[in-house]
mmCIF file of N, CA and C in Angstrom:
data_model
loop_
_atom_site.group_PDB
_atom_site.id
_atom_site.type_symbol
_atom_site.label_atom_id
_atom_site.label_comp_id
_atom_site.label_asym_id
_atom_site.label_seq_id
_atom_site.Cartn_x
_atom_site.Cartn_y
_atom_site.Cartn_z
ATOM 1 N N MET O 1 0.831 -1.175 0.000
ATOM 2 C CA MET O 1 0.000 0.000 0.000
ATOM 3 C C MET O 1 0.877 1.240 0.000
ATOM 4 N N SER O 2 0.467 2.131 -0.785
ATOM 5 C CA SER O 2 1.260 3.352 -0.873
ATOM 6 C C SER O 2 0.749 4.370 0.145
ATOM 7 N N PHE O 3 1.565 5.345 0.384
ATOM 8 C CA PHE O 3 1.222 6.409 1.326
ATOM 9 C C PHE O 3 -0.024 7.162 0.868
ATOM 10 N N ARG O 4 -0.166 7.329 -0.410
ATOM 11 C CA ARG O 4 -1.315 8.061 -0.958
ATOM 12 C C ARG O 4 -2.617 7.300 -0.679
ATOM 13 N N LYS O 5 -2.600 5.979 -0.864
ATOM 14 C CA LYS O 5 -3.808 5.181 -0.606
ATOM 15 C C LYS O 5 -4.181 5.222 0.883
ATOM 16 N N ILE O 6 -3.158 5.184 1.735
ATOM 17 C CA ILE O 6 -3.418 5.237 3.181
ATOM 18 C C ILE O 6 -4.038 6.578 3.551
ATOM 19 N N MET O 7 -3.519 7.660 2.990
ATOM 20 C CA MET O 7 -4.058 8.996 3.288
ATOM 21 C C MET O 7 -5.490 9.137 2.770
ATOM 22 N N ILE O 8 -5.780 8.569 1.597
ATOM 23 C CA ILE O 8 -7.142 8.614 1.057
ATOM 24 C C ILE O 8 -8.087 7.836 1.966
ATOM 25 N N PHE O 9 -7.629 6.658 2.406
ATOM 26 C CA PHE O 9 -8.448 5.832 3.300
ATOM 27 C C PHE O 9 -8.712 6.557 4.630
ATOM 28 N N LEU O 10 -7.686 7.136 5.228
ATOM 29 C CA LEU O 10 -7.847 7.880 6.482
ATOM 30 C C LEU O 10 -8.741 9.103 6.289
ATOM 31 N N GLY O 11 -8.641 9.745 5.136
ATOM 32 C CA GLY O 11 -9.511 10.879 4.839
ATOM 33 C C GLY O 11 -10.959 10.448 4.743
ATOM 34 N N GLN O 12 -11.196 9.298 4.106
ATOM 35 C CA GLN O 12 -12.566 8.786 4.011
ATOM 36 C C GLN O 12 -13.118 8.408 5.388
ATOM 37 N N VAL O 13 -12.259 7.806 6.214
ATOM 38 C CA VAL O 13 -12.690 7.435 7.572
ATOM 39 C C VAL O 13 -13.019 8.693 8.370
ATOM 40 N N PHE O 14 -12.159 9.699 8.287
ATOM 41 C CA PHE O 14 -12.389 10.951 9.005
ATOM 42 C C PHE O 14 -13.670 11.633 8.518
ATOM 43 N N LYS O 15 -13.884 11.604 7.199
ATOM 44 C CA LYS O 15 -15.087 12.209 6.622
ATOM 45 C C LYS O 15 -16.341 11.450 7.079
ATOM 46 N N SER O 16 -16.259 10.125 7.130
ATOM 47 C CA SER O 16 -17.414 9.342 7.564
ATOM 48 C C SER O 16 -17.698 9.536 9.054
ATOM 49 N N ILE O 17 -16.635 9.778 9.831
ATOM 50 C CA ILE O 17 -16.834 10.071 11.263
ATOM 51 C C ILE O 17 -17.568 11.391 11.409
ATOM 52 N N LEU O 18 -17.155 12.397 10.667
ATOM 53 C CA LEU O 18 -17.800 13.704 10.761
ATOM 54 C C LEU O 18 -19.241 13.668 10.263
ATOM 55 N N GLU O 19 -19.522 12.853 9.270
ATOM 56 C CA GLU O 19 -20.882 12.752 8.730
ATOM 57 C C GLU O 19 -21.750 11.786 9.528
ATOM 58 N N GLY O 20 -21.154 11.023 10.450
ATOM 59 C CA GLY O 20 -21.914 10.067 11.254
ATOM 60 C C GLY O 20 -22.194 8.769 10.534
ATOM 61 N N LYS O 21 -21.418 8.439 9.522
ATOM 62 C CA LYS O 21 -21.662 7.231 8.742
ATOM 63 C C LYS O 21 -20.638 6.135 9.020
ATOM 64 N N LEU O 22 -19.835 6.309 10.048
ATOM 65 C CA LEU O 22 -18.775 5.323 10.316
ATOM 66 C C LEU O 22 -19.360 3.958 10.639
ATOM 67 N N LEU O 23 -20.364 3.928 11.499
ATOM 68 C CA LEU O 23 -20.966 2.647 11.862
ATOM 69 C C LEU O 23 -21.642 1.985 10.665
ATOM 70 N N MET O 24 -22.212 2.796 9.778
ATOM 71 C CA MET O 24 -22.842 2.222 8.591
ATOM 72 C C MET O 24 -21.783 1.669 7.642
ATOM 73 N N ARG O 25 -20.631 2.330 7.567
ATOM 74 C CA ARG O 25 -19.548 1.822 6.719
ATOM 75 C C ARG O 25 -18.997 0.508 7.250
ATOM 76 N N LEU O 26 -19.026 0.368 8.571
ATOM 77 C CA LEU O 26 -18.523 -0.864 9.181
ATOM 78 C C LEU O 26 -19.580 -1.967 9.207
ATOM 79 N N GLY O 27 -20.803 -1.654 8.800
ATOM 80 C CA GLY O 27 -21.874 -2.656 8.776
ATOM 81 C C GLY O 27 -22.474 -2.903 10.150
ATOM 82 N N ALA O 28 -22.452 -1.911 11.016
ATOM 83 C CA ALA O 28 -22.942 -2.089 12.374
ATOM 84 C C ALA O 28 -24.430 -1.815 12.509
ATOM 85 N N GLU O 29 -25.122 -1.476 11.408
ATOM 86 C CA GLU O 29 -26.553 -1.219 11.537
ATOM 87 C C GLU O 29 -27.311 -2.491 11.895
ATOM 88 N N LYS O 30 -26.709 -3.641 11.624
ATOM 89 C CA LYS O 30 -27.334 -4.910 12.012
ATOM 90 C C LYS O 30 -27.300 -5.075 13.536
ATOM 91 N N LEU O 31 -26.327 -4.447 14.163
ATOM 92 C CA LEU O 31 -26.143 -4.584 15.605
ATOM 93 C C LEU O 31 -26.830 -3.477 16.404
ATOM 94 N N PHE O 32 -27.616 -2.625 15.749
ATOM 95 C CA PHE O 32 -28.250 -1.493 16.429
ATOM 96 C C PHE O 32 -29.096 -1.919 17.626
ATOM 97 N N PRO O 33 -29.919 -2.987 17.544
ATOM 98 C CA PRO O 33 -30.689 -3.387 18.742
ATOM 99 C C PRO O 33 -29.787 -3.725 19.934
ATOM 100 N N TYR O 34 -28.644 -4.311 19.669
ATOM 101 C CA TYR O 34 -27.728 -4.643 20.765
ATOM 102 C C TYR O 34 -27.108 -3.387 21.365
ATOM 103 N N PHE O 35 -26.763 -2.418 20.506
ATOM 104 C CA PHE O 35 -26.247 -1.143 21.000
ATOM 105 C C PHE O 35 -27.287 -0.452 21.878
ATOM 106 N N LEU O 36 -28.525 -0.475 21.424
ATOM 107 C CA LEU O 36 -29.610 0.129 22.190
ATOM 108 C C LEU O 36 -29.788 -0.590 23.527
ATOM 109 N N TYR O 37 -29.712 -1.906 23.516
ATOM 110 C CA TYR O 37 -29.850 -2.704 24.733
ATOM 111 C C TYR O 37 -28.736 -2.362 25.734
ATOM 112 N N VAL O 38 -27.502 -2.269 25.255
ATOM 113 C CA VAL O 38 -26.376 -1.929 26.129
ATOM 114 C C VAL O 38 -26.538 -0.508 26.667
ATOM 115 N N PHE O 39 -26.993 0.405 25.833
ATOM 116 C CA PHE O 39 -27.230 1.786 26.262
ATOM 117 C C PHE O 39 -28.249 1.828 27.401
ATOM 118 N N VAL O 40 -29.347 1.108 27.240
ATOM 119 C CA VAL O 40 -30.382 1.069 28.280
ATOM 120 C C VAL O 40 -29.829 0.430 29.555
ATOM 121 N N LEU O 41 -29.039 -0.624 29.418
ATOM 122 C CA LEU O 41 -28.455 -1.269 30.600
ATOM 123 C C LEU O 41 -27.531 -0.319 31.362
ATOM 124 N N PHE O 42 -26.735 0.456 30.634
ATOM 125 C CA PHE O 42 -25.851 1.417 31.302
ATOM 126 C C PHE O 42 -26.657 2.468 32.054
ATOM 127 N N TRP O 43 -27.716 2.977 31.426
ATOM 128 C CA TRP O 43 -28.535 3.981 32.092
ATOM 129 C C TRP O 43 -29.219 3.409 33.326
ATOM 130 N N LEU O 44 -29.700 2.171 33.237
ATOM 131 C CA LEU O 44 -30.320 1.546 34.408
ATOM 132 C C LEU O 44 -29.303 1.352 35.529
ATOM 133 N N ALA O 45 -28.085 0.961 35.176
ATOM 134 C CA ALA O 45 -27.039 0.801 36.193
ATOM 135 C C ALA O 45 -26.742 2.134 36.884
ATOM 136 N N ILE O 46 -26.699 3.212 36.118
ATOM 137 C CA ILE O 46 -26.453 4.537 36.696
ATOM 138 C C ILE O 46 -27.609 4.940 37.610
ATOM 139 N N LEU O 47 -28.844 4.709 37.179
ATOM 140 C CA LEU O 47 -30.010 5.068 37.995
ATOM 141 C C LEU O 47 -30.054 4.267 39.294
ATOM 142 N N PHE O 48 -29.767 2.960 39.220
ATOM 143 C CA PHE O 48 -29.763 2.145 40.430
ATOM 144 C C PHE O 48 -28.657 2.576 41.386
ATOM 145 N N ASP O 49 -27.522 2.969 40.846
ATOM 146 C CA ASP O 49 -26.423 3.445 41.684
ATOM 147 C C ASP O 49 -26.822 4.726 42.403
ATOM 148 N N MET O 50 -27.458 5.640 41.692
ATOM 149 C CA MET O 50 -27.895 6.894 42.321
ATOM 150 C C MET O 50 -28.958 6.623 43.385
ATOM 151 N N ALA O 51 -29.869 5.708 43.104
ATOM 152 C CA ALA O 51 -30.915 5.382 44.075
ATOM 153 C C ALA O 51 -30.316 4.753 45.327
ATOM 154 N N SER O 52 -29.347 3.867 45.153
ATOM 155 C CA SER O 52 -28.726 3.241 46.324
ATOM 156 C C SER O 52 -27.938 4.258 47.138
ATOM 157 N N GLU O 53 -27.307 5.229 46.490
ATOM 158 C CA GLU O 53 -26.596 6.278 47.231
ATOM 159 C C GLU O 53 -27.574 7.120 48.038
ATOM 160 N N ASN O 54 -28.750 7.399 47.479
ATOM 161 C CA ASN O 54 -29.764 8.153 48.228
ATOM 162 C C ASN O 54 -30.230 7.375 49.447
ATOM 163 N N VAL O 55 -30.419 6.073 49.288
ATOM 164 C CA VAL O 55 -30.862 5.249 50.414
ATOM 165 C C VAL O 55 -29.785 5.219 51.501
ATOM 166 N N ILE O 56 -28.538 5.104 51.108
ATOM 167 C CA ILE O 56 -27.447 5.074 52.086
ATOM 168 C C ILE O 56 -27.346 6.413 52.811
ATOM 169 N N ALA O 57 -27.503 7.513 52.091
ATOM 170 C CA ALA O 57 -27.448 8.838 52.731
ATOM 171 C C ALA O 57 -28.598 9.004 53.727
ATOM 172 N N ARG O 58 -29.788 8.541 53.348
ATOM 173 C CA ARG O 58 -30.929 8.626 54.259
ATOM 174 C C ARG O 58 -30.710 7.754 55.485
ATOM 175 N N ALA O 59 -30.105 6.580 55.308
ATOM 176 C CA ALA O 59 -29.827 5.699 56.438
ATOM 177 C C ALA O 59 -28.826 6.344 57.394
ATOM 178 N N GLU O 60 -27.829 7.033 56.864
ATOM 179 C CA GLU O 60 -26.858 7.723 57.720
ATOM 180 C C GLU O 60 -27.540 8.828 58.532
ATOM 181 N N LYS O 61 -28.434 9.580 57.895
ATOM 182 C CA LYS O 61 -29.163 10.621 58.628
ATOM 183 C C LYS O 61 -30.022 9.996 59.719
ATOM 184 N N ASN O 62 -30.668 8.879 59.405
ATOM 185 C CA ASN O 62 -31.507 8.212 60.398
ATOM 186 C C ASN O 62 -30.687 7.671 61.553
ATOM 187 N N ARG O 63 -29.480 7.182 61.275
ATOM 188 C CA ARG O 63 -28.606 6.715 62.356
ATOM 189 C C ARG O 63 -28.250 7.858 63.297
ATOM 190 N N ALA O 64 -27.988 9.033 62.736
ATOM 191 C CA ALA O 64 -27.670 10.195 63.579
ATOM 192 C C ALA O 64 -28.868 10.574 64.438
ATOM 193 N N VAL O 65 -30.070 10.545 63.855
ATOM 194 C CA VAL O 65 -31.277 10.865 64.612
ATOM 195 C C VAL O 65 -31.500 9.840 65.718
ATOM 196 N N ILE O 66 -31.294 8.566 65.407
ATOM 197 C CA ILE O 66 -31.478 7.516 66.406
ATOM 198 C C ILE O 66 -30.483 7.689 67.553
ATOM 199 N N LYS O 67 -29.257 8.035 67.223
ATOM 200 C CA LYS O 67 -28.252 8.249 68.270
ATOM 201 C C LYS O 67 -28.662 9.410 69.174
ATOM 202 N N GLU O 68 -29.126 10.495 68.577
ATOM 203 C CA GLU O 68 -29.567 11.652 69.358
ATOM 204 C C GLU O 68 -30.760 11.292 70.238
ATOM 205 N N LEU O 69 -31.712 10.548 69.685
ATOM 206 C CA LEU O 69 -32.889 10.156 70.459
ATOM 207 C C LEU O 69 -32.537 9.174 71.567
ATOM 208 N N SER O 70 -31.564 8.317 71.331
ATOM 209 C CA SER O 70 -31.159 7.395 72.399
ATOM 210 C C SER O 70 -30.503 8.151 73.551
ATOM 211 N N ILE O 71 -29.768 9.223 73.229
ATOM 212 C CA ILE O 71 -29.182 10.054 74.291
ATOM 213 C C ILE O 71 -30.293 10.725 75.097
ATOM 214 N N LYS O 72 -31.296 11.277 74.406
ATOM 215 C CA LYS O 72 -32.422 11.903 75.101
ATOM 216 C C LYS O 72 -33.177 10.889 75.950
ATOM 217 N N HIS O 73 -33.333 9.680 75.413
ATOM 218 C CA HIS O 73 -34.023 8.620 76.151
ATOM 219 C C HIS O 73 -33.253 8.267 77.413
ATOM 220 N N ALA O 74 -31.940 8.166 77.314
ATOM 221 C CA ALA O 74 -31.121 7.851 78.486
ATOM 222 C C ALA O 74 -31.231 8.952 79.537
ATOM 223 N N GLN O 75 -31.262 10.211 79.110
ATOM 224 C CA GLN O 75 -31.405 11.316 80.057
ATOM 225 C C GLN O 75 -32.757 11.248 80.770
ATOM 226 N N LYS O 76 -33.811 10.949 80.019
ATOM 227 C CA LYS O 76 -35.136 10.858 80.636
ATOM 228 C C LYS O 76 -35.226 9.666 81.579
ATOM 229 N N MET O 77 -34.546 8.578 81.245
ATOM 230 C CA MET O 77 -34.544 7.418 82.132
ATOM 231 C C MET O 77 -33.831 7.737 83.443
ATOM 232 N N VAL O 78 -32.767 8.539 83.368
ATOM 233 C CA VAL O 78 -32.072 8.948 84.590
ATOM 234 C C VAL O 78 -32.996 9.802 85.445
ATOM 235 N N ILE O 79 -33.726 10.724 84.805
ATOM 236 C CA ILE O 79 -34.667 11.571 85.548
ATOM 237 C C ILE O 79 -35.760 10.721 86.184
ATOM 238 N N LEU O 80 -36.307 9.765 85.416
ATOM 239 C CA LEU O 80 -37.349 8.892 85.959
ATOM 240 C C LEU O 80 -36.816 8.003 87.072
ATOM 241 N N LYS O 81 -35.574 7.583 86.965
ATOM 242 C CA LYS O 81 -34.966 6.760 88.005
ATOM 243 C C LYS O 81 -34.870 7.553 89.304
ATOM 244 N N GLY O 82 -34.678 8.878 89.196
ATOM 245 C CA GLY O 82 -34.633 9.719 90.384
ATOM 246 C C GLY O 82 -35.988 9.794 91.076
ATOM 247 N N PHE O 83 -37.083 9.639 90.325
ATOM 248 C CA PHE O 83 -38.417 9.652 90.923
ATOM 249 C C PHE O 83 -38.779 8.311 91.556
ATOM 250 N N ASP O 84 -37.903 7.351 91.480
ATOM 251 C CA ASP O 84 -38.183 6.003 91.958
ATOM 252 C C ASP O 84 -38.274 5.965 93.485
ATOM 253 N N ARG O 85 -37.591 6.834 94.164
ATOM 254 C CA ARG O 85 -37.584 6.810 95.621
ATOM 255 C C ARG O 85 -38.856 7.459 96.152
ATOM 256 N N ALA O 86 -39.405 6.838 97.184
ATOM 257 C CA ALA O 86 -40.642 7.341 97.787
ATOM 258 C C ALA O 86 -40.413 8.684 98.465
ATOM 259 N N SER O 87 -39.244 8.881 99.030
ATOM 260 C CA SER O 87 -38.970 10.155 99.704
ATOM 261 C C SER O 87 -38.946 11.303 98.692
ATOM 262 N N THR O 88 -38.422 11.055 97.494
ATOM 263 C CA THR O 88 -38.397 12.082 96.451
ATOM 264 C C THR O 88 -39.815 12.426 96.009
ATOM 265 N N VAL O 89 -40.643 11.391 95.849
ATOM 266 C CA VAL O 89 -42.035 11.600 95.432
ATOM 267 C C VAL O 89 -42.789 12.365 96.516
ATOM 268 N N ASP O 90 -42.591 11.976 97.781
ATOM 269 C CA ASP O 90 -43.266 12.688 98.876
ATOM 270 C C ASP O 90 -42.835 14.148 98.914
ATOM 271 N N ALA O 91 -41.546 14.417 98.712
ATOM 272 C CA ALA O 91 -41.060 15.802 98.732
ATOM 273 C C ALA O 91 -41.677 16.596 97.582
ATOM 274 N N LEU O 92 -41.780 15.995 96.390
ATOM 275 C CA LEU O 92 -42.400 16.681 95.260
ATOM 276 C C LEU O 92 -43.877 16.957 95.514
ATOM 277 N N LEU O 93 -44.586 15.982 96.090
ATOM 278 C CA LEU O 93 -46.007 16.180 96.368
ATOM 279 C C LEU O 93 -46.205 17.242 97.440
ATOM 280 N N ASP O 94 -45.346 17.265 98.456
ATOM 281 C CA ASP O 94 -45.437 18.302 99.479
ATOM 282 C C ASP O 94 -45.148 19.674 98.882
ATOM 283 N N GLY O 95 -44.208 19.738 97.948
ATOM 284 C CA GLY O 95 -43.876 21.000 97.302
ATOM 285 C C GLY O 95 -45.028 21.535 96.462
ATOM 286 N N LEU O 96 -45.861 20.647 95.950
ATOM 287 C CA LEU O 96 -47.018 21.048 95.144
ATOM 288 C C LEU O 96 -48.279 21.213 95.988
ATOM 289 N N ASN O 97 -48.170 21.073 97.323
ATOM 290 C CA ASN O 97 -49.306 21.183 98.251
ATOM 291 C C ASN O 97 -50.413 20.194 97.891
ATOM 292 N N SER O 98 -49.998 18.965 97.579
ATOM 293 C CA SER O 98 -50.958 17.934 97.198
ATOM 294 C C SER O 98 -51.376 17.151 98.437
ATOM 295 N N GLY O 99 -52.604 16.694 98.456
ATOM 296 C CA GLY O 99 -53.102 15.891 99.573
ATOM 297 C C GLY O 99 -52.835 14.417 99.391
ATOM 298 N N VAL O 100 -52.228 14.053 98.304
ATOM 299 C CA VAL O 100 -51.941 12.654 98.029
ATOM 300 C C VAL O 100 -50.741 12.241 98.870
ATOM 301 N N GLY O 101 -50.839 11.062 99.458
ATOM 302 C CA GLY O 101 -49.728 10.562 100.270
ATOM 303 C C GLY O 101 -49.722 9.056 100.279
ATOM 304 N N VAL O 102 -49.019 8.495 101.243
ATOM 305 C CA VAL O 102 -48.939 7.043 101.385
ATOM 306 C C VAL O 102 -50.305 6.542 101.864
ATOM 307 N N PRO O 103 -50.861 5.478 101.279
ATOM 308 C CA PRO O 103 -52.176 4.988 101.701
ATOM 309 C C PRO O 103 -52.133 4.485 103.153
ATOM 310 N N GLU O 104 -53.222 4.759 103.885
ATOM 311 C CA GLU O 104 -53.284 4.365 105.284
ATOM 312 C C GLU O 104 -54.023 3.051 105.465
ATOM 313 N N LYS O 105 -54.925 2.707 104.571
ATOM 314 C CA LYS O 105 -55.634 1.433 104.652
ATOM 315 C C LYS O 105 -55.566 0.765 103.283
ATOM 316 N N PRO O 106 -55.743 -0.543 103.217
ATOM 317 C CA PRO O 106 -55.640 -1.247 101.936
ATOM 318 C C PRO O 106 -56.761 -0.841 100.976
ATOM 319 N N ALA O 107 -56.524 -1.059 99.722
ATOM 320 C CA ALA O 107 -57.490 -0.707 98.682
ATOM 321 C C ALA O 107 -58.684 -1.636 98.729
ATOM 322 N N VAL O 108 -59.845 -1.131 98.339
ATOM 323 C CA VAL O 108 -61.073 -1.918 98.304
ATOM 324 C C VAL O 108 -61.127 -2.632 96.964
ATOM 325 N N VAL O 109 -61.387 -3.957 97.011
ATOM 326 C CA VAL O 109 -61.478 -4.758 95.799
ATOM 327 C C VAL O 109 -62.943 -4.870 95.418
ATOM 328 N N ILE O 110 -63.277 -4.517 94.198
ATOM 329 C CA ILE O 110 -64.659 -4.601 93.703
ATOM 330 C C ILE O 110 -64.826 -5.958 93.052
ATOM 331 N N ASP O 111 -65.844 -6.672 93.483
ATOM 332 C CA ASP O 111 -66.083 -8.017 92.949
ATOM 333 C C ASP O 111 -66.784 -7.880 91.594
ATOM 334 N N LYS O 112 -66.249 -8.483 90.598
ATOM 335 C CA LYS O 112 -66.804 -8.374 89.243
ATOM 336 C C LYS O 112 -67.977 -9.321 89.035
ATOM 337 N N ARG O 113 -68.135 -10.329 89.869
ATOM 338 C CA ARG O 113 -69.186 -11.343 89.654
ATOM 339 C C ARG O 113 -70.574 -10.861 90.094
ATOM 340 N N ARG O 114 -70.718 -9.796 90.790
ATOM 341 C CA ARG O 114 -72.006 -9.333 91.304
ATOM 342 C C ARG O 114 -72.865 -8.660 90.247
ATOM 343 N N ARG O 115 -72.372 -8.333 89.134
ATOM 344 C CA ARG O 115 -73.124 -7.629 88.088
ATOM 345 C C ARG O 115 -74.167 -8.475 87.494
#
């Protein structure tokens, strides 16, 4: 092959690339459904990747919220544990001028069978 033939061939290839006829020159129009299938598969892979990243980001935010809520829960449990003592409850009730106190007689049981 001479240099001139190679340059003519490269010029034709370059011209067909610019005109968009390269695939037709190579006979790839028979493979168009496969190209379309691969194109769709790539787009689906990209969409699934983006969706999974969104789910992971949301899970990270939820983990932070859960951690914050568990801290608040622990603080409230400590406060409730402080109310566990009867002396603390009596002091709080006295501070509120409440008449509620320790029961002096046992509770009355209502019989359910008399109805």
